[in-house]
mmCIF file of C-alpha atoms in Angstrom:
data_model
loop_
_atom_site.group_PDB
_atom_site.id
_atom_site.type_symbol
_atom_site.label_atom_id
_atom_site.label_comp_id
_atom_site.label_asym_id
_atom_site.label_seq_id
_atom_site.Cartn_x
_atom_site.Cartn_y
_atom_site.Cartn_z
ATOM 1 C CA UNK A 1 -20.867 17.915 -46.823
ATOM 2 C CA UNK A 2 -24.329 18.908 -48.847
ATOM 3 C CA UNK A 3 -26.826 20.039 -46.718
ATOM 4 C CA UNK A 4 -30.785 19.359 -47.212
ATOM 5 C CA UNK A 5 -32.801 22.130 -46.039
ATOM 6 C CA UNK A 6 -36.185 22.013 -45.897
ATOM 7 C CA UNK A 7 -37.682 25.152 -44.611
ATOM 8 C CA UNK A 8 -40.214 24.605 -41.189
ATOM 9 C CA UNK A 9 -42.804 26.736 -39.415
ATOM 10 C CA UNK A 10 -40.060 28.113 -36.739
ATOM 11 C CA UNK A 11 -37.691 29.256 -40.068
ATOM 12 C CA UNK A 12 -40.649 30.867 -41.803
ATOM 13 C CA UNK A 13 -41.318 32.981 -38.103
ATOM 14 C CA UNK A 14 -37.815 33.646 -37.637
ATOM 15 C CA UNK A 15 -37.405 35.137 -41.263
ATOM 16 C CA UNK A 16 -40.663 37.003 -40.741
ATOM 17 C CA UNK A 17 -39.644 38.272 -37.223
ATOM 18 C CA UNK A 18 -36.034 39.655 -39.224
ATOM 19 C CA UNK A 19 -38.239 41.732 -41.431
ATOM 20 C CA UNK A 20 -40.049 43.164 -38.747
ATOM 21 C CA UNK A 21 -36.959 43.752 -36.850
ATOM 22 C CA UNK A 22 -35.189 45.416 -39.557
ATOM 23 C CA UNK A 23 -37.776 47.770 -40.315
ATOM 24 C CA UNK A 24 -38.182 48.668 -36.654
ATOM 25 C CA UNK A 25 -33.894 49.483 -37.120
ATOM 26 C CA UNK A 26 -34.758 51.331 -40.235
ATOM 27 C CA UNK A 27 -37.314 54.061 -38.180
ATOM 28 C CA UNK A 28 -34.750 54.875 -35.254
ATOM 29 C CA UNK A 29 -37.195 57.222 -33.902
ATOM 30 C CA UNK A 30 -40.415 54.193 -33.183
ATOM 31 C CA UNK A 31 -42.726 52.838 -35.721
ATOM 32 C CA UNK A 32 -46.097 52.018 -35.570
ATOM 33 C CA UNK A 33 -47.902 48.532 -35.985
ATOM 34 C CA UNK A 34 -50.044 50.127 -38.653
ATOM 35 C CA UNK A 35 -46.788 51.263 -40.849
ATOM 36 C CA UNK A 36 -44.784 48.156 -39.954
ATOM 37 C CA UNK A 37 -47.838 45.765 -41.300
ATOM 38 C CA UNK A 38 -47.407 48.304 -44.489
ATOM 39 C CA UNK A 39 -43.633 47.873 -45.158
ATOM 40 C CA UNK A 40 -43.753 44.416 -44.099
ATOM 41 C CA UNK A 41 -46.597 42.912 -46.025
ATOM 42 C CA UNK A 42 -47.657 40.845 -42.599
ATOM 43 C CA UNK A 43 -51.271 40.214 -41.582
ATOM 44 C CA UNK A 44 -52.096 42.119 -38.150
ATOM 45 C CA UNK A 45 -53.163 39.132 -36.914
ATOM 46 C CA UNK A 46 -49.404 37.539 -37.499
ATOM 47 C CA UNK A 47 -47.848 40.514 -36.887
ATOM 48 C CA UNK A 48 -49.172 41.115 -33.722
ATOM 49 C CA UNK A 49 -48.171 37.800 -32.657
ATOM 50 C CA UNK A 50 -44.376 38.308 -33.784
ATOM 51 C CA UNK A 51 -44.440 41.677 -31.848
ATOM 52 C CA UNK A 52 -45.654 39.643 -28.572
ATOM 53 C CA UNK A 53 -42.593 37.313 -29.496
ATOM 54 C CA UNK A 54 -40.163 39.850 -30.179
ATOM 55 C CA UNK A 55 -40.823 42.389 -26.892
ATOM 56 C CA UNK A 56 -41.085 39.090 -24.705
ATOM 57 C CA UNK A 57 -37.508 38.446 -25.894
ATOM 58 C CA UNK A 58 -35.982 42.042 -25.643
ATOM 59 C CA UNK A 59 -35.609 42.376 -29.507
ATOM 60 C CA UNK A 60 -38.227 45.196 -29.397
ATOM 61 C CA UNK A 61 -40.232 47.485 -27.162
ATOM 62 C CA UNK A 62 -43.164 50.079 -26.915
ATOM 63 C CA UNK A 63 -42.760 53.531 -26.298
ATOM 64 C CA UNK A 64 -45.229 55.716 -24.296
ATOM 65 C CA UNK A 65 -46.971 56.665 -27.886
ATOM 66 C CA UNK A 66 -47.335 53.144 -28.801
ATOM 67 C CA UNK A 67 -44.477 53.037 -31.472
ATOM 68 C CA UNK A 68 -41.435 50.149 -31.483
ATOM 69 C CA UNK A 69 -37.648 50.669 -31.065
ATOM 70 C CA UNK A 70 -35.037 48.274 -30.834
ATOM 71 C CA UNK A 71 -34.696 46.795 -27.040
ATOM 72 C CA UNK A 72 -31.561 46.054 -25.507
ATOM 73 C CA UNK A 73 -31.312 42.639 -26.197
ATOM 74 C CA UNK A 74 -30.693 43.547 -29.567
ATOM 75 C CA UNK A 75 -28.461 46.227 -28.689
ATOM 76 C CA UNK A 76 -26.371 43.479 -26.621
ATOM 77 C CA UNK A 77 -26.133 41.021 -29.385
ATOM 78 C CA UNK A 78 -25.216 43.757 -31.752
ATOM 79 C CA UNK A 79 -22.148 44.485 -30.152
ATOM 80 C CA UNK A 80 -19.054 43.178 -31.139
ATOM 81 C CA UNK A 81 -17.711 42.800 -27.578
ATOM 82 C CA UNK A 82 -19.089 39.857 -25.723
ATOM 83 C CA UNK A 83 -20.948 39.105 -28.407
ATOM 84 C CA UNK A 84 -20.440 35.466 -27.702
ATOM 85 C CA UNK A 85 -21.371 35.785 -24.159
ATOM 86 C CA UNK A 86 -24.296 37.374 -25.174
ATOM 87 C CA UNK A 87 -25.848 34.968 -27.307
ATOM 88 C CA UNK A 88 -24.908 32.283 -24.927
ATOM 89 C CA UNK A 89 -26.852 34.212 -22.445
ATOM 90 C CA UNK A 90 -29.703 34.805 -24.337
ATOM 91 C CA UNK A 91 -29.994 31.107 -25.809
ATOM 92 C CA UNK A 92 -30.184 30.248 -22.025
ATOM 93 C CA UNK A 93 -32.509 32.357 -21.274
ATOM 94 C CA UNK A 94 -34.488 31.156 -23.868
ATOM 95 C CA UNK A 95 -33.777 27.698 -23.318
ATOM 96 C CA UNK A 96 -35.101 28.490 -19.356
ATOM 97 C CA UNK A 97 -38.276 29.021 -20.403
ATOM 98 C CA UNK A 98 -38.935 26.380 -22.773
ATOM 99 C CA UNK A 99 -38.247 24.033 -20.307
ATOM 100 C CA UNK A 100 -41.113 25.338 -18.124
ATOM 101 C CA UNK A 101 -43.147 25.546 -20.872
ATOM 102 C CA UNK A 102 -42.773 22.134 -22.177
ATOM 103 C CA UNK A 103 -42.240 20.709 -18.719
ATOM 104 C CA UNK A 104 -38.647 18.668 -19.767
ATOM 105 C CA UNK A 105 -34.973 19.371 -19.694
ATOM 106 C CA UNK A 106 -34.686 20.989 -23.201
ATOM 107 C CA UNK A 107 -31.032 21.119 -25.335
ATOM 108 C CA UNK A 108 -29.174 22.705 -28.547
ATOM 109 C CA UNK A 109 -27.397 20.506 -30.195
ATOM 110 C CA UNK A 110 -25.187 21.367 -33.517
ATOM 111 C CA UNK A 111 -23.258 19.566 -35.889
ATOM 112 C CA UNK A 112 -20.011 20.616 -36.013
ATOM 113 C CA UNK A 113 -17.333 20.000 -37.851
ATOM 114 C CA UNK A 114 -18.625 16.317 -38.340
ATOM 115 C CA UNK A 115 -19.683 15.771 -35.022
ATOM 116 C CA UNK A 116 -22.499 15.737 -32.867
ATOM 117 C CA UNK A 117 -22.391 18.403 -30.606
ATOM 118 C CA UNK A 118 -24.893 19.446 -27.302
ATOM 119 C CA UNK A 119 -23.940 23.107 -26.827
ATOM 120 C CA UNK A 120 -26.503 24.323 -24.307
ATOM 121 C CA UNK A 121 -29.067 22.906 -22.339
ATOM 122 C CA UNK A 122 -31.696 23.467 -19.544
ATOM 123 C CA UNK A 123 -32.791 21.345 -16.569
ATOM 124 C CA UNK A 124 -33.965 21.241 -13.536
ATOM 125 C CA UNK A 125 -34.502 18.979 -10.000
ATOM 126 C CA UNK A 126 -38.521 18.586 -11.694
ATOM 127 C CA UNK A 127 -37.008 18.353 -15.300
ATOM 128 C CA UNK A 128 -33.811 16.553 -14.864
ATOM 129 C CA UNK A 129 -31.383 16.184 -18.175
ATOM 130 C CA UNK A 130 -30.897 12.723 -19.374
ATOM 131 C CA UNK A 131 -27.605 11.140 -17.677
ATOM 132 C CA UNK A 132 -25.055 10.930 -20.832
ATOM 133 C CA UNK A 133 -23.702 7.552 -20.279
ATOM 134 C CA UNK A 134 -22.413 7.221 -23.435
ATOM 135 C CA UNK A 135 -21.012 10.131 -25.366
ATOM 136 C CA UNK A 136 -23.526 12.081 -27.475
ATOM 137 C CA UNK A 137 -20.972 12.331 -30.495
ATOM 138 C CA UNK A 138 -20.978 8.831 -30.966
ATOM 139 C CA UNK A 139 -24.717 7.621 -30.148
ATOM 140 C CA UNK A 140 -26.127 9.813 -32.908
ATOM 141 C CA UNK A 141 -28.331 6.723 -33.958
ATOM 142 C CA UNK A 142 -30.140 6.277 -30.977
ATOM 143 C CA UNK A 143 -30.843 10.060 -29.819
ATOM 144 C CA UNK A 144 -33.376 12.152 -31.300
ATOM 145 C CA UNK A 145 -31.218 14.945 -31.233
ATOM 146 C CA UNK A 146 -28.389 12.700 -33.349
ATOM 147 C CA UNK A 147 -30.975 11.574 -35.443
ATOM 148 C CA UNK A 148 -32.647 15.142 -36.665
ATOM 149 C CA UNK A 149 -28.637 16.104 -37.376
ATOM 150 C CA UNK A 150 -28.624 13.572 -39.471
ATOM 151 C CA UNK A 151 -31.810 14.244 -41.560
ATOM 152 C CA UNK A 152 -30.516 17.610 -42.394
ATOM 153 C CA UNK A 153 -27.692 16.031 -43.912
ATOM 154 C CA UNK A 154 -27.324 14.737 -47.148
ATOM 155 C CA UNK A 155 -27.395 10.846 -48.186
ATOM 156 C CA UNK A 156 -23.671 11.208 -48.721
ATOM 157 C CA UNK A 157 -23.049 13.125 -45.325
ATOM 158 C CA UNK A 158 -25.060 10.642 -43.176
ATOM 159 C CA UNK A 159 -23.333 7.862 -44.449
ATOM 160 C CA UNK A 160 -19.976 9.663 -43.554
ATOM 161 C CA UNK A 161 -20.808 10.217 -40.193
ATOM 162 C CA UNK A 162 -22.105 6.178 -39.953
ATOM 163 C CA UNK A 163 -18.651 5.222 -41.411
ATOM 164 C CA UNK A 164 -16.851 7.251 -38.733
ATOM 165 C CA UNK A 165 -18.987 6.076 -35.781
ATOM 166 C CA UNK A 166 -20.260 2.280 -35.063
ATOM 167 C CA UNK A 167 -23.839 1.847 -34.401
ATOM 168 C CA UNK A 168 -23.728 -0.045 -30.834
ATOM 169 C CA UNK A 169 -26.319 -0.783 -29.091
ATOM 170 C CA UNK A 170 -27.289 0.761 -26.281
ATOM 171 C CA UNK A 171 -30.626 -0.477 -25.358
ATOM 172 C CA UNK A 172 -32.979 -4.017 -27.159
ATOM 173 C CA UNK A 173 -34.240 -0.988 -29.081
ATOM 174 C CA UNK A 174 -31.693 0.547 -30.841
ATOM 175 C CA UNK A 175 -30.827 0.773 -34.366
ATOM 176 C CA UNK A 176 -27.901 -1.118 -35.547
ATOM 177 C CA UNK A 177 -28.926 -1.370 -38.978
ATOM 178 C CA UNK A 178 -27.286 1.432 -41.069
ATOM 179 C CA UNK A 179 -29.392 0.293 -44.073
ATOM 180 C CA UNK A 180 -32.510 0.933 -41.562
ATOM 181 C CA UNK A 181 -31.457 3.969 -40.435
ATOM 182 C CA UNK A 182 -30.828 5.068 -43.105
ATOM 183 C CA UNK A 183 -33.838 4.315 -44.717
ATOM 184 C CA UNK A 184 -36.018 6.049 -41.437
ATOM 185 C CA UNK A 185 -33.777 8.988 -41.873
ATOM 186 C CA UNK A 186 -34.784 9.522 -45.804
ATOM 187 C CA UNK A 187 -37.935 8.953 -45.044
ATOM 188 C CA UNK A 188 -38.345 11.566 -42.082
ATOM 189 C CA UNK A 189 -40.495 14.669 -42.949
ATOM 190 C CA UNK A 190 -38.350 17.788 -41.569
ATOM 191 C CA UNK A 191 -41.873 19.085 -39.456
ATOM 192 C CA UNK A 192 -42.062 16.234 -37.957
ATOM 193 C CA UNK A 193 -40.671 15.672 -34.637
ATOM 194 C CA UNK A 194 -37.821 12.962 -34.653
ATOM 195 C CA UNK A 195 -38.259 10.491 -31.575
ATOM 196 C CA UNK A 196 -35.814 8.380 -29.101
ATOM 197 C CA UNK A 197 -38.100 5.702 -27.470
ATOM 198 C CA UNK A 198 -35.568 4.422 -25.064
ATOM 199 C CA UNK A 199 -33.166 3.914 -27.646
ATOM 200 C CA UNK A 200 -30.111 5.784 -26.200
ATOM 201 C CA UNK A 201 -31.001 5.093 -22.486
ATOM 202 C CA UNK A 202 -33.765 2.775 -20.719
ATOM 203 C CA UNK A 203 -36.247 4.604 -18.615
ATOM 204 C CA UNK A 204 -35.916 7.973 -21.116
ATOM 205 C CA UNK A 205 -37.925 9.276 -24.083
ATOM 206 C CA UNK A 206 -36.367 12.275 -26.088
ATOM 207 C CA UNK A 207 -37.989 14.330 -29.248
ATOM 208 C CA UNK A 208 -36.208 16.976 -31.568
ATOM 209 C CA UNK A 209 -37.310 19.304 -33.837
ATOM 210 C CA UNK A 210 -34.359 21.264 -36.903
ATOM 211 C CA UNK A 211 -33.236 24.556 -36.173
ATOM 212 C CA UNK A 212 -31.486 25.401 -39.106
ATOM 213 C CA UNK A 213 -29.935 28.581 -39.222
ATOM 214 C CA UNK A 214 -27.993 29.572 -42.559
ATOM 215 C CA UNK A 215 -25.352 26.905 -43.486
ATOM 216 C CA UNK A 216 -25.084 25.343 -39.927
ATOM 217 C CA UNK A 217 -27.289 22.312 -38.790
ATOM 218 C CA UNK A 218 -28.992 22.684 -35.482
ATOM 219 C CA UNK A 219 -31.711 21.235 -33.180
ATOM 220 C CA UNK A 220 -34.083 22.020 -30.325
ATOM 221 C CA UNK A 221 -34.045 18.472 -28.269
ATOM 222 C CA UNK A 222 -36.095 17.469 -25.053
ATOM 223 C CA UNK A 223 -36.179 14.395 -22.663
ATOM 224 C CA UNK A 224 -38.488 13.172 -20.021
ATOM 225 C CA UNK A 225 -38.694 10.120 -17.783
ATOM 226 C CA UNK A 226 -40.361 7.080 -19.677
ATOM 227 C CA UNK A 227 -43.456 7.509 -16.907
ATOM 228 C CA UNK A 228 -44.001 10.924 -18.688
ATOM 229 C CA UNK A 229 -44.100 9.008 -22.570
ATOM 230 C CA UNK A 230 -47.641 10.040 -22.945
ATOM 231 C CA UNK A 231 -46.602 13.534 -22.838
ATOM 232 C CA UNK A 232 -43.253 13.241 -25.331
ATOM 233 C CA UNK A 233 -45.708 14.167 -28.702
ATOM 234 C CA UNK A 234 -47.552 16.957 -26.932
ATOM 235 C CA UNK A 235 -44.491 18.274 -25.925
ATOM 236 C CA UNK A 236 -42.471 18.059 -29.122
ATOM 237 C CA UNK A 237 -45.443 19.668 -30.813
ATOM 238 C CA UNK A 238 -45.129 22.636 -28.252
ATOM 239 C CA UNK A 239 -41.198 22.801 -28.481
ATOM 240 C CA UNK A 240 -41.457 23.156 -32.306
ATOM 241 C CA UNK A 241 -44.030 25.743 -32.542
ATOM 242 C CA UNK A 242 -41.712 27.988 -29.755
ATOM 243 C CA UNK A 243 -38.407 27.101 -31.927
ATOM 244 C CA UNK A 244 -38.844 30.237 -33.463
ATOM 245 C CA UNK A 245 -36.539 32.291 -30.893
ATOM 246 C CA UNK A 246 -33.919 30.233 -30.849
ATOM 247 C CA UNK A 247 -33.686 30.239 -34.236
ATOM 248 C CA UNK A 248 -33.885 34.253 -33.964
ATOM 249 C CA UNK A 249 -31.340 34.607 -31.877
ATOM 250 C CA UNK A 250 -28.613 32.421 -33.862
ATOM 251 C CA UNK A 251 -29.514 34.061 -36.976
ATOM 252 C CA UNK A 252 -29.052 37.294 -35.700
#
């Protein structure tokens, strides 16, 4: 299965933020803004923005004489035990507040060995998570988070995964064309969000941005009630430009 990778705002951070956390490994001892923005090559303004990321998410933090270290979260993801447990806990965490921050239930989803795959996810009672009534691994044509999976695949790989699933429908909007979706698929630009207008499920709106981390195929998903639609672009725009941690975290 070919791959098509297309690199978007959140991968260029991420990459950026792995410099900056690399160096700060490098100087054991604390290094300063002024000599990171040397080694690194950043802009103050962007790297001061990557260091607000990076202590926010335990990755790095300030000494008393204003230099950076490695924080714990780092430390705890560098481990080999519970390595796994880490991450998960840290995707949560992560996951947590992007939900309050974009006001919706908010998901990872992966692809995975051919399938469609929701491996984390956050809700709550004012941001409930969409009721799966029928199985995410075989509505990947009517979800947002199926259908930026599939963008990241290759013409070949999409119409693999078509072949191996039949497009029901599941709502009087959903796609049971192949050679339509297929076609809206090609023609989807990887930084722009991927929407599910009540396609998958009547009375719910979802958006998904790629997180692509290495060879694996990822995204960031939300939902909200339909009576919240006029919020779903506003709120995919914020979910993509706060990718960037996520993205951190699995590529770490």
């Amino acid at each position: 299965m070919a791959l098509m990778h297309e690199p978007t705002a959140p991968y260029h951070s991420a990459q950026d933020a792995l410099r900056v956390l690399e160096t700060v490994a490098r100087h054991t001892t604390g290094v300063t803004d002024t000599e990171l923005a040397h080694r690194t090559g950043l802009s103050p303004e962007r790297l001061t923005a990557l260091l607000r990321m990076l202590r926010r998410e335990g990755y790095v933090e300030q000494v008393t004489d204003g230099a950076y270290v490695t924080g714990h979260a780092l430390a705890r993801l560098g481990s080999a035990r519970g390595r796994e447990q880490a991450l998960r806990d840290k995707l949560q965490q992560t996951l947590d507040r992007l939900r309050d921050s974009v006001g919706a239930a908010v998901y990872i989803s992966r692809y995975v060995d051919g399938e469609v795959r929701v491996t984390q996810y956050a809700d709550s009672p004012a941001t409930p998570a969409v009721n799966e009534w029928v199985d995410f691994r075989y509505s990947a044509h009517a979800t947002a988070a199926g259908k930026s999976l599939l963008t990241q695949l290759d013409h070949n790989g999409r119409r693999d995964h078509l072949s191996r699933h039949k497009m029901a429908r599941l709502t009087s909007r959903t796609i049971t064309s192949d050679k339509l979706l297929l076609s809206r698929l090609e023609a989807q630009p990887p930084t722009v969000p991927v929407l599910d207008l009540q396609e998958y499920a009547v009375g719910t709106v979802c958006a998904a941005v790629p997180i692509t981390a290495g060879s694996s195929v990822g995204c960031l998903a939300l939902s909200l009630p339909v009576e919240h639609a006029h919020r779903l672009r506003q709120a995919a725009d914020k979910l993509n430009r706060n990718a960037a941690p996520v993205l951190l975290s699995l590529a770490l």
